[in-house]
Short mmCIF file of C-alpha atoms and ligand atoms in Angstrom, two decimals:
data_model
loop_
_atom_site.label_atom_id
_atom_site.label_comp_id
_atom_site.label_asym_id
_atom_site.label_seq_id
_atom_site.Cartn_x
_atom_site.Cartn_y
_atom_site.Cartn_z
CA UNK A 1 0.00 0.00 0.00
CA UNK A 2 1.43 3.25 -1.11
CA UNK A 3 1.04 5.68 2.38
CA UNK A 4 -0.47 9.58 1.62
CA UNK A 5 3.35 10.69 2.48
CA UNK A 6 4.90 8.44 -0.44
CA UNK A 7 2.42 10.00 -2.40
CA UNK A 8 3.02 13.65 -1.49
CA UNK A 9 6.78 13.22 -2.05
CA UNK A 10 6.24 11.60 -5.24
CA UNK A 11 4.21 14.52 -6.09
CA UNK A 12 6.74 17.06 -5.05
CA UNK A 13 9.49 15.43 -6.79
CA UNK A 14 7.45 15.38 -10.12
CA UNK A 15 6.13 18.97 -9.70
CA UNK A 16 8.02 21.06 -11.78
CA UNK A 17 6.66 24.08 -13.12
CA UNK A 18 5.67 24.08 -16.62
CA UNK A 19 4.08 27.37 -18.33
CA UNK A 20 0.28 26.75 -16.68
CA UNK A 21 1.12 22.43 -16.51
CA UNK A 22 2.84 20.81 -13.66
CA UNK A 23 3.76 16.98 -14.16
CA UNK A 24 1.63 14.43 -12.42
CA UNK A 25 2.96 11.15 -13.84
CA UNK A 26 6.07 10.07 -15.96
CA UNK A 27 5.94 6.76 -17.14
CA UNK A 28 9.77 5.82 -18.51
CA UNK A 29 12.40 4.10 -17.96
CA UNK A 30 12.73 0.57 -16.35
CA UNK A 31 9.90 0.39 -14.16
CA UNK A 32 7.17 1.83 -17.30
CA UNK A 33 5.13 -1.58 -17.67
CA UNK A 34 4.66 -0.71 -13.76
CA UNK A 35 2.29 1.68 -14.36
CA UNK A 36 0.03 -0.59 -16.25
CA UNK A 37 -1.91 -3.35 -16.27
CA UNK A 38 -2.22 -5.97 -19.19
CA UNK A 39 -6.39 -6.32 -19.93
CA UNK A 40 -6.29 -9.48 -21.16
CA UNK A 41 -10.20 -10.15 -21.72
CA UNK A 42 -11.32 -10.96 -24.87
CA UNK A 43 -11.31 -8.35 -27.35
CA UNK A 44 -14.76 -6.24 -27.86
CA UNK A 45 -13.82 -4.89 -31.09
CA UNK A 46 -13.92 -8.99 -32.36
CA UNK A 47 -9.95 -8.39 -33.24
CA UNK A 48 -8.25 -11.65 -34.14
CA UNK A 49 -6.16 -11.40 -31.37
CA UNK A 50 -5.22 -12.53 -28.27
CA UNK A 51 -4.43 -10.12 -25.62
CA UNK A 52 -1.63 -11.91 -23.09
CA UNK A 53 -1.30 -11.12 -19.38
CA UNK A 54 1.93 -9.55 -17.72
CA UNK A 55 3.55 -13.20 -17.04
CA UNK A 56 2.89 -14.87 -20.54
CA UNK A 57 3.94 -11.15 -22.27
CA UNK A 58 7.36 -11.36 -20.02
CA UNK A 59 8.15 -14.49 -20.58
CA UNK A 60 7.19 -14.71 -24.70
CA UNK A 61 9.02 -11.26 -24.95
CA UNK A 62 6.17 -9.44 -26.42
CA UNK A 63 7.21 -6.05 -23.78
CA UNK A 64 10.48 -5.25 -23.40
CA UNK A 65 12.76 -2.25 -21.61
CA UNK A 66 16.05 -1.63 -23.86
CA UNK A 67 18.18 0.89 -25.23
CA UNK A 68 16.45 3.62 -22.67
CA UNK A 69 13.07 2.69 -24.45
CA UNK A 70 10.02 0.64 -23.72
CA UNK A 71 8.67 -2.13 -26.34
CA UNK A 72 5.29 -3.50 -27.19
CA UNK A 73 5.74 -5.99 -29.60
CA UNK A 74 3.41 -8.83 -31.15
CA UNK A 75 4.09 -12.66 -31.61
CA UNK A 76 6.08 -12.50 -35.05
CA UNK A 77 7.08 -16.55 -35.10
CA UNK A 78 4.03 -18.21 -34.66
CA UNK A 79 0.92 -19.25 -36.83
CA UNK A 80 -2.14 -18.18 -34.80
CA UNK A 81 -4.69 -20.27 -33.60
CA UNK A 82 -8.13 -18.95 -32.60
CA UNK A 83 -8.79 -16.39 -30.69
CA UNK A 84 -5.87 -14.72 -33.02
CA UNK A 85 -2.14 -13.25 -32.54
CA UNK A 86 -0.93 -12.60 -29.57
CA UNK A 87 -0.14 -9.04 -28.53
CA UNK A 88 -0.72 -7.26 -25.28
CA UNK A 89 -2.94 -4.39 -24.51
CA UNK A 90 -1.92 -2.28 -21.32
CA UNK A 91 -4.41 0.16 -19.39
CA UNK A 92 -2.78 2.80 -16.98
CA UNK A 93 -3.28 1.86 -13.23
CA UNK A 94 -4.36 5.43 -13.05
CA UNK A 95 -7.54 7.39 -14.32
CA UNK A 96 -7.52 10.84 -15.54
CA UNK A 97 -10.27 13.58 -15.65
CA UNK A 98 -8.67 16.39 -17.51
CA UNK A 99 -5.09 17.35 -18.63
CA UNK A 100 -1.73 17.22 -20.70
CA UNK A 101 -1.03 14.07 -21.92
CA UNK A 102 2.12 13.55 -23.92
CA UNK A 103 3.30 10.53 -25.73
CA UNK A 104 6.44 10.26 -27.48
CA UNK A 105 7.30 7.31 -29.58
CA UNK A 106 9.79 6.54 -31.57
CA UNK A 107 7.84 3.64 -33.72
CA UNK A 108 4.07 2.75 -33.87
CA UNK A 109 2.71 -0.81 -35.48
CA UNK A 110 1.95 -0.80 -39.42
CA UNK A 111 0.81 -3.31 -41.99
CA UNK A 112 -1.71 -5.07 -43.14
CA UNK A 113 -3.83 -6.56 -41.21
CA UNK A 114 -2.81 -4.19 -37.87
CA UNK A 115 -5.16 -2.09 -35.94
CA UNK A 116 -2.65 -0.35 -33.45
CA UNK A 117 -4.08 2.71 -31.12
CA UNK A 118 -2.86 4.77 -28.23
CA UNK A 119 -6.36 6.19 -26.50
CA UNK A 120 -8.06 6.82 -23.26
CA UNK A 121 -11.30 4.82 -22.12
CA UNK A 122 -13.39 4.80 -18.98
CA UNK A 123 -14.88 1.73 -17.60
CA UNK A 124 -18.49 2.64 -18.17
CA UNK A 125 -18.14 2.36 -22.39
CA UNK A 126 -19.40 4.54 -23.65
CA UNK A 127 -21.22 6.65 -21.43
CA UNK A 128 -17.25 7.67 -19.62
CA UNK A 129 -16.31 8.35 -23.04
CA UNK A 130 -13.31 7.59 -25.33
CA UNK A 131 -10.73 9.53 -26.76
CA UNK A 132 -8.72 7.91 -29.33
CA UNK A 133 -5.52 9.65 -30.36
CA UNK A 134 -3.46 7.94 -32.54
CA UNK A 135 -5.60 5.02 -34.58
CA UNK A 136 -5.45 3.50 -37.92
CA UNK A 137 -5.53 -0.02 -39.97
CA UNK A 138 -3.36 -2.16 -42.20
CA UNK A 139 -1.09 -0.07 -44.72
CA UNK A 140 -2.47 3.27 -44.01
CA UNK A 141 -0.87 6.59 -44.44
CA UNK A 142 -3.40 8.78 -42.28
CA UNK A 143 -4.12 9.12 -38.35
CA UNK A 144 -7.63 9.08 -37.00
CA UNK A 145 -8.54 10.94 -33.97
CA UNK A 146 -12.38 10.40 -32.55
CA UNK A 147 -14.35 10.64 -29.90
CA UNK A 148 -16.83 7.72 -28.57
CA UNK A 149 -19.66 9.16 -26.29
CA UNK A 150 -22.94 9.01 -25.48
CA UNK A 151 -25.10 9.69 -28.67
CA UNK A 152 -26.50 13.01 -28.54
CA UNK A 153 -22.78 14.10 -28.19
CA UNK A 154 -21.74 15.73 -31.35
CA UNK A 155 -19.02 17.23 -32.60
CA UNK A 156 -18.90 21.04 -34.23
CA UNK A 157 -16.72 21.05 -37.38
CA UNK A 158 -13.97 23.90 -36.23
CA UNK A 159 -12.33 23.46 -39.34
CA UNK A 160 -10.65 26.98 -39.10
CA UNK A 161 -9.25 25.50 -35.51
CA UNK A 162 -7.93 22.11 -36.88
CA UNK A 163 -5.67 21.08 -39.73
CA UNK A 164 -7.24 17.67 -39.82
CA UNK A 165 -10.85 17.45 -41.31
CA UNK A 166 -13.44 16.20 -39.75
CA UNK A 167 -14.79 13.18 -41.68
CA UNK A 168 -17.73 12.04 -39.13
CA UNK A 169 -19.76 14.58 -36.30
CA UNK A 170 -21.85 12.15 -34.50
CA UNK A 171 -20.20 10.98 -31.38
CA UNK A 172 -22.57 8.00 -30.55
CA UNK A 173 -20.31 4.77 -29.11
CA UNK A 174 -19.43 2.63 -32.39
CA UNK A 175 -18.89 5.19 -34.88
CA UNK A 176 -17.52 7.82 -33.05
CA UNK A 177 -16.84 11.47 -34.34
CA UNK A 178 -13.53 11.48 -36.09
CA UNK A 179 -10.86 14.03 -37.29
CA UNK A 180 -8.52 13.24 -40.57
CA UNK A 181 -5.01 13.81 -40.08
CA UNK A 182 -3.95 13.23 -44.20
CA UNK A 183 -0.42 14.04 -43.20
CA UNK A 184 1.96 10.92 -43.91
CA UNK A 185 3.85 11.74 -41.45
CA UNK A 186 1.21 11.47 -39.44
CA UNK A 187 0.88 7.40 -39.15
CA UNK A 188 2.29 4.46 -40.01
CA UNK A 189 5.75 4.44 -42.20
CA UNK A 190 5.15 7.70 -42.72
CA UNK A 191 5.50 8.55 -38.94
CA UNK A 192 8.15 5.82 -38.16
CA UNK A 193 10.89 6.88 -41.00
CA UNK A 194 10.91 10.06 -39.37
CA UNK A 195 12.00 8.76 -35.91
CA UNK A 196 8.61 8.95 -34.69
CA UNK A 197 7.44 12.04 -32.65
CA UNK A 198 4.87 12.98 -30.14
CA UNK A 199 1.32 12.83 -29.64
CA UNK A 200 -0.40 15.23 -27.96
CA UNK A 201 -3.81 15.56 -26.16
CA UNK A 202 -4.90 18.51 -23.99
CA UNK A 203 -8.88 17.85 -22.43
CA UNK A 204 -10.28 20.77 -20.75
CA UNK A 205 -13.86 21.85 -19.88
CA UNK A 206 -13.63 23.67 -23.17
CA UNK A 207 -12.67 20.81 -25.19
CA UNK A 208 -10.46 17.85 -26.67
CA UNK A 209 -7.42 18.96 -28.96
CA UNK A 210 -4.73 16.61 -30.38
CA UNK A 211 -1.74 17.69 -31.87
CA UNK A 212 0.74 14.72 -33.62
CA UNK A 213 4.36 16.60 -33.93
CA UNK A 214 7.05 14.65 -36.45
CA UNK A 215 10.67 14.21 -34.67
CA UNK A 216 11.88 16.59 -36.73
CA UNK A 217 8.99 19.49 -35.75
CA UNK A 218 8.52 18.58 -31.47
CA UNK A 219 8.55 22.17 -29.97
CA UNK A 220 11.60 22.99 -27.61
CA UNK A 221 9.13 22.70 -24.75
CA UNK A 222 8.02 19.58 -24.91
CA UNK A 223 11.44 18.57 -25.35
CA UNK A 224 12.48 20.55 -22.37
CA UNK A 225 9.47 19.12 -20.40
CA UNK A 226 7.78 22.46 -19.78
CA UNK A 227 5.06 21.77 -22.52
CA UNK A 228 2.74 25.14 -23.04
CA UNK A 229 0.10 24.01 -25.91
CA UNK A 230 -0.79 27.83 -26.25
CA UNK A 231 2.80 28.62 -27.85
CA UNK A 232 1.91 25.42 -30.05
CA UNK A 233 0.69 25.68 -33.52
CA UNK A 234 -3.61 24.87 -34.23
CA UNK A 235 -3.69 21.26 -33.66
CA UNK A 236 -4.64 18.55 -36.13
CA UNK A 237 -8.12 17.84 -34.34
CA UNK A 238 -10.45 20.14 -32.28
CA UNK A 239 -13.57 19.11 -30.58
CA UNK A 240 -15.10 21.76 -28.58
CA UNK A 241 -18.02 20.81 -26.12
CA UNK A 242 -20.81 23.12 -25.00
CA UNK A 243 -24.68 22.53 -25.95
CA UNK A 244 -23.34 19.68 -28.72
CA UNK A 245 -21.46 17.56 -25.99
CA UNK A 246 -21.03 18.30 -22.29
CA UNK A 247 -17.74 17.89 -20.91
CA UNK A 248 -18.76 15.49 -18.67
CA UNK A 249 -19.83 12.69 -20.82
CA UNK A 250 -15.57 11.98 -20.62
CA UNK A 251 -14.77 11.35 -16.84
CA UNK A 252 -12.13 8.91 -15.00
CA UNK A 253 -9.90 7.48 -18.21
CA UNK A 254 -7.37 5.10 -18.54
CA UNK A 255 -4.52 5.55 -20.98
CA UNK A 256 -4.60 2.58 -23.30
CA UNK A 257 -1.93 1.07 -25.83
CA UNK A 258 -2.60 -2.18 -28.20
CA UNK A 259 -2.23 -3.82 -31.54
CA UNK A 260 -5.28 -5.10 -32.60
CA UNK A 261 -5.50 -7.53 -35.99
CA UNK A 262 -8.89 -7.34 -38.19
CA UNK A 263 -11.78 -6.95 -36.02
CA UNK A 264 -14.27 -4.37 -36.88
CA UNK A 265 -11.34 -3.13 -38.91
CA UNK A 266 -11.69 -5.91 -41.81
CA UNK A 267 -13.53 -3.26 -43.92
CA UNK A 268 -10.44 -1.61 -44.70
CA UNK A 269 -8.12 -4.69 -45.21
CA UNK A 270 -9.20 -5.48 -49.16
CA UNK A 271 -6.25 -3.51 -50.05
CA UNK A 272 -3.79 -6.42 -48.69
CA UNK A 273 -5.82 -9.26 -49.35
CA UNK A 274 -9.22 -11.00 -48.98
CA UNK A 275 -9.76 -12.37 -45.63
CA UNK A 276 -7.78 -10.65 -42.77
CA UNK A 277 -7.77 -13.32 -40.35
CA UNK A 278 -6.05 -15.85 -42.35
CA UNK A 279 -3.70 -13.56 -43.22
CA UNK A 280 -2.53 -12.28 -39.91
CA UNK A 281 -3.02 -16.01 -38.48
CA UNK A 282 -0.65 -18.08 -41.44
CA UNK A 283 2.24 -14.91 -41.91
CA UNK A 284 3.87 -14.56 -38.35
CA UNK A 285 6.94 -12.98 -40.30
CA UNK A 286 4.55 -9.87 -41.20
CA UNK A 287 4.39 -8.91 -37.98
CA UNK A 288 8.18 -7.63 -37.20
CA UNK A 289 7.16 -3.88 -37.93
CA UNK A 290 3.78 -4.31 -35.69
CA UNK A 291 5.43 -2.84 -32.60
CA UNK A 292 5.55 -0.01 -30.31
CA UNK A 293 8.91 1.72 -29.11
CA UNK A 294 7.44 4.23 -25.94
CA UNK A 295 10.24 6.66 -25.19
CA UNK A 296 7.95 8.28 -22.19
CA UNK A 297 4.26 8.95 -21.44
CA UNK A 298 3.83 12.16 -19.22
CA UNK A 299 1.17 13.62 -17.71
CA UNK A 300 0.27 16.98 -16.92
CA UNK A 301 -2.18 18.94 -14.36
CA UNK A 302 -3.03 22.42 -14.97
CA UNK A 303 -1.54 24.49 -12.19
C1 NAG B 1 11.39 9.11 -15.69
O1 NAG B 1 10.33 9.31 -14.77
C2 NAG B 1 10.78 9.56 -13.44
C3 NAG B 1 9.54 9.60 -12.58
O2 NAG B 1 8.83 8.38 -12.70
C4 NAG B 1 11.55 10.85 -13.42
O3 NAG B 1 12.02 11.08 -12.10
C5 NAG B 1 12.71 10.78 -14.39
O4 NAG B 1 13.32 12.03 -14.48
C6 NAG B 1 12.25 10.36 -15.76
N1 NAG B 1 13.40 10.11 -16.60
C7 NAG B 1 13.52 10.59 -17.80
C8 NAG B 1 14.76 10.21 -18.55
O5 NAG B 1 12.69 11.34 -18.29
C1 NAG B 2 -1.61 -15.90 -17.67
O1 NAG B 2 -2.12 -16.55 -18.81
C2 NAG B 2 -1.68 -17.92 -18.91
C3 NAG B 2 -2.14 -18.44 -20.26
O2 NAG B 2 -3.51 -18.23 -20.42
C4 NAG B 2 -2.21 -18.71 -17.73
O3 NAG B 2 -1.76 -20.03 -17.81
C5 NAG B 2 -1.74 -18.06 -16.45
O4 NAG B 2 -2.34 -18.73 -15.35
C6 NAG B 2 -2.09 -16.60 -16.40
N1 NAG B 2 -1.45 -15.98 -15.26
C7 NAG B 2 -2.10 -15.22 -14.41
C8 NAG B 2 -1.30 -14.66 -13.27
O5 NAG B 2 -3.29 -14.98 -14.53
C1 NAG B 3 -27.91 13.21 -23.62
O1 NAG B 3 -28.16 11.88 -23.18
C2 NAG B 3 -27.87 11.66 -21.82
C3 NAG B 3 -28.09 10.20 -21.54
O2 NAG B 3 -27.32 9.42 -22.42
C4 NAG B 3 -28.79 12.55 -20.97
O3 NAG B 3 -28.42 12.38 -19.61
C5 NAG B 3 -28.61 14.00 -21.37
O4 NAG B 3 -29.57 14.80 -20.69
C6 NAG B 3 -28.81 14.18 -22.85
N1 NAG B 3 -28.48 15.57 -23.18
C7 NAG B 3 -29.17 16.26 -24.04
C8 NAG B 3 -28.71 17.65 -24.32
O5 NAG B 3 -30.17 15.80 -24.59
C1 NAG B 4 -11.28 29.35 -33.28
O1 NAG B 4 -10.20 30.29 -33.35
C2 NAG B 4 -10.59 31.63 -33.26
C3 NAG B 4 -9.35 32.48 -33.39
O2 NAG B 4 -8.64 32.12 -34.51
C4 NAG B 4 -11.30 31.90 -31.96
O3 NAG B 4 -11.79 33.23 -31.94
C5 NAG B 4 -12.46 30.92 -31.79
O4 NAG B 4 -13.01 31.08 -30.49
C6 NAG B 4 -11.99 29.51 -31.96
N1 NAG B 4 -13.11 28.57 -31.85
C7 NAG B 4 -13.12 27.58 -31.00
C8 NAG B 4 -14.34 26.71 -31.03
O5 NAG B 4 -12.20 27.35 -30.25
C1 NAG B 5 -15.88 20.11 -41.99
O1 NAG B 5 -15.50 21.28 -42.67
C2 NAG B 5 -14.48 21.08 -43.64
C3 NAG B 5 -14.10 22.44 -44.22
O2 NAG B 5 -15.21 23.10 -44.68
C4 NAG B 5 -14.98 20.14 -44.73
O3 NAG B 5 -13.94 19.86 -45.65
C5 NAG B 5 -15.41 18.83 -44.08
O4 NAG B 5 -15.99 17.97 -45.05
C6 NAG B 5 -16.44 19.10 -42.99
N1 NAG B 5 -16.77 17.84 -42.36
C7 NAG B 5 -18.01 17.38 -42.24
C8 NAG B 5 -18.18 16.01 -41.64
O5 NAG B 5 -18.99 18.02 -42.58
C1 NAG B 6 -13.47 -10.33 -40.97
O1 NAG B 6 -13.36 -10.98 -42.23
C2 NAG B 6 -13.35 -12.40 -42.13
C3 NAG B 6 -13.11 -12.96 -43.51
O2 NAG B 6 -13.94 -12.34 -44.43
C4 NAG B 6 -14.66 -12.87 -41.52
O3 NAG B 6 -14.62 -14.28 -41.36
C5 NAG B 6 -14.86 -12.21 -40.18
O4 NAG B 6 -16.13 -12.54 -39.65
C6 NAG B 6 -14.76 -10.70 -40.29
N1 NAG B 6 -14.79 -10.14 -38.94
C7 NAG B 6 -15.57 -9.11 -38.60
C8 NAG B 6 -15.49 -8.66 -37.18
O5 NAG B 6 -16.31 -8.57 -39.39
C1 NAG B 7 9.99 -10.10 -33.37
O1 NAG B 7 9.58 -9.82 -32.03
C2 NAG B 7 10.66 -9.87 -31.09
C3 NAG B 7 10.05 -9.67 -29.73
O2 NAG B 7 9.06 -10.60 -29.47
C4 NAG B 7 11.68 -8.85 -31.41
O3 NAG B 7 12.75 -8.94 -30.51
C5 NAG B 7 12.16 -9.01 -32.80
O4 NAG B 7 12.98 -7.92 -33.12
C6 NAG B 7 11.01 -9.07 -33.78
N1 NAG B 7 11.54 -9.37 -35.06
C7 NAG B 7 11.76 -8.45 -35.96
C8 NAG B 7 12.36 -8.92 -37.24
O5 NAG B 7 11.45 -7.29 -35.78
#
């Protein structure tokens, strides 16, 4: 049991001034997978996959601390039987209502038959909301960013306040409303030939923005850990709330990474083939680039 005193000195020691953000939590380092724990229930989204707990994804090698960073990969030597390829899906021990939240990877999965995502969820789905920020399928070169709520949330298309375009408004649980980023160097290849970069999400009372920076464009202050989104260019997606969507239809989220195969994704696969599952179950070898490198995940409270 962690005592209140721990607590307040871990607080202390991570409270450095930044612009109107002080850090709350810095997940890096050696003791990262610590701040998580490895959902292994069947997948809702009917991936074929099979989510592993912490023992079986230490001991197959599927997460792994090395060369400062943190790895998330997927079983790339086996042929799958059902329920599908295992990969591990890690929810933070925490839950957030509001704030900074940076993540900066060096590498996100990509290729057919992949569904990778870094998101927040609340146990009540959908009526705690979603928030996915970095999402896409198979070979894409585009990021998705959506909201899942309840469904007379909707989203107002601020596309003078967003470089991504909004491409659905109504937030309703399956569907979701969902911003375009068409950058390729947003996702995918695209993102990981560049070195990565760093997702950002800042969720106020006002609203939900996500920003997706390139290596080669992070601003100094993220870099310097004093992160102040208002010296930050518009972001790539914007959804304000007010009479469309209260604020607080997205309360107590976790901070959720996976890879996903298929699923409610197989709409999208025709490009690489013609059924998803066999491909992801009989080509193991396919599978090297599915993997997540997680330099840190921070997040921020505002002061
Ligand atoms: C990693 O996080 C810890 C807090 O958990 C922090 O003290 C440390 O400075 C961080 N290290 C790096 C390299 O960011
Ligand atoms: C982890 O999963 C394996 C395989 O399903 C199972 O044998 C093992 O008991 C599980 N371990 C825990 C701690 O649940
Ligand atoms: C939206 O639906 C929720 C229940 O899902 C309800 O509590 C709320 O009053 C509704 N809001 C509006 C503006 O209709
Ligand atoms: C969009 O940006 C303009 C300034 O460029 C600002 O006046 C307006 O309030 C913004 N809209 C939203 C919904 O944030
Ligand atoms: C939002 O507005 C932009 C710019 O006008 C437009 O391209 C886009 O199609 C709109 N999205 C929706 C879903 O109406
Ligand atoms: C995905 O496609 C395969 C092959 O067509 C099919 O068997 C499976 O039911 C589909 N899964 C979903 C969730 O639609
Ligand atoms: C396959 O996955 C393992 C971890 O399970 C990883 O060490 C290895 O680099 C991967 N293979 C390739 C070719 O990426």
């Amino acid at each position: 049991m962690k005592s209140i005193l721990a607590f307040a000195l871990q607080a202390v020691s991570l409270g450095v001034v930044a612009g109107s953000y002080v850090l709350k939590d810095d997940f890096n380092g050696s003791n990262f997978f610590d701040n998580f724990y490895y959902n292994s229930a069947p997948d809702a989204s009917k991936g074929y996959v099979q989510y592993v707990n912490q023992s079986v994804a230490e001991s197959s090698g599927l997460v792994s601390y090395h060369e400062s960073k943190n790895w998330l990969y997927v079983d790339n030597t086996t042929v799958a039987t059902s329920p599908g390829r295992k990969s591990v899906r890690i929810q933070s021990n925490n839950v957030y209502n509001q704030g900074l939240f940076l993540f900066d990877v060096s590498h996100i999965p990509w290729g057919c038959g992949t569904w990778p995502a870094i998101w927040t969820s609340g146990a009540n789905w959908p009526n705690s909301g979603e928030i996915d920020i970095m999402e896409g399928t198979n070979e894409n070169t585009y990021n998705s960013m959506t909201l899942h709520s309840v469904a007379n949330c909707t989203m107002t298309n601020v596309s003078q306040n967003m470089t991504g375009s909004m491409t659905a408004s109504g937030c309703g649980a399956s569907t979701g409303c969902s911003v375009k980023d068409s950058r390729t160097t947003a996702y995918g290849h695209g993102f990981n030939i560049g070195g990565g970069g760093v997702f950002a999400m800042e969720w106020l009372t006002t609203g939900i923005k996500v920003w997706n920076f390139a290596r080669a464009s992070v601003p100094a202050d993220i870099t310097s850990g004093n992160p102040d989104p208002t010296s930050w260019p518009i972001p790539q997606a914007h959804f304000p709330f007010g009479s469309n969507c209260a604020s607080s239809n997205f309360k107590n989220q976790y901070i959720i990474l996976n890879t996903d195969f298929c699923g409610l994704a197989n709409q999208t696969f025709s490009a690489c083939g013609s059924d998803c599952n066999a491909y992801v179950s009989e080509n193991p070898q396919d599978f090297s680039n599915a993997f997540f490198t997680v330099n840190y995940i921070k997040v921020f409270d505002q002061q």
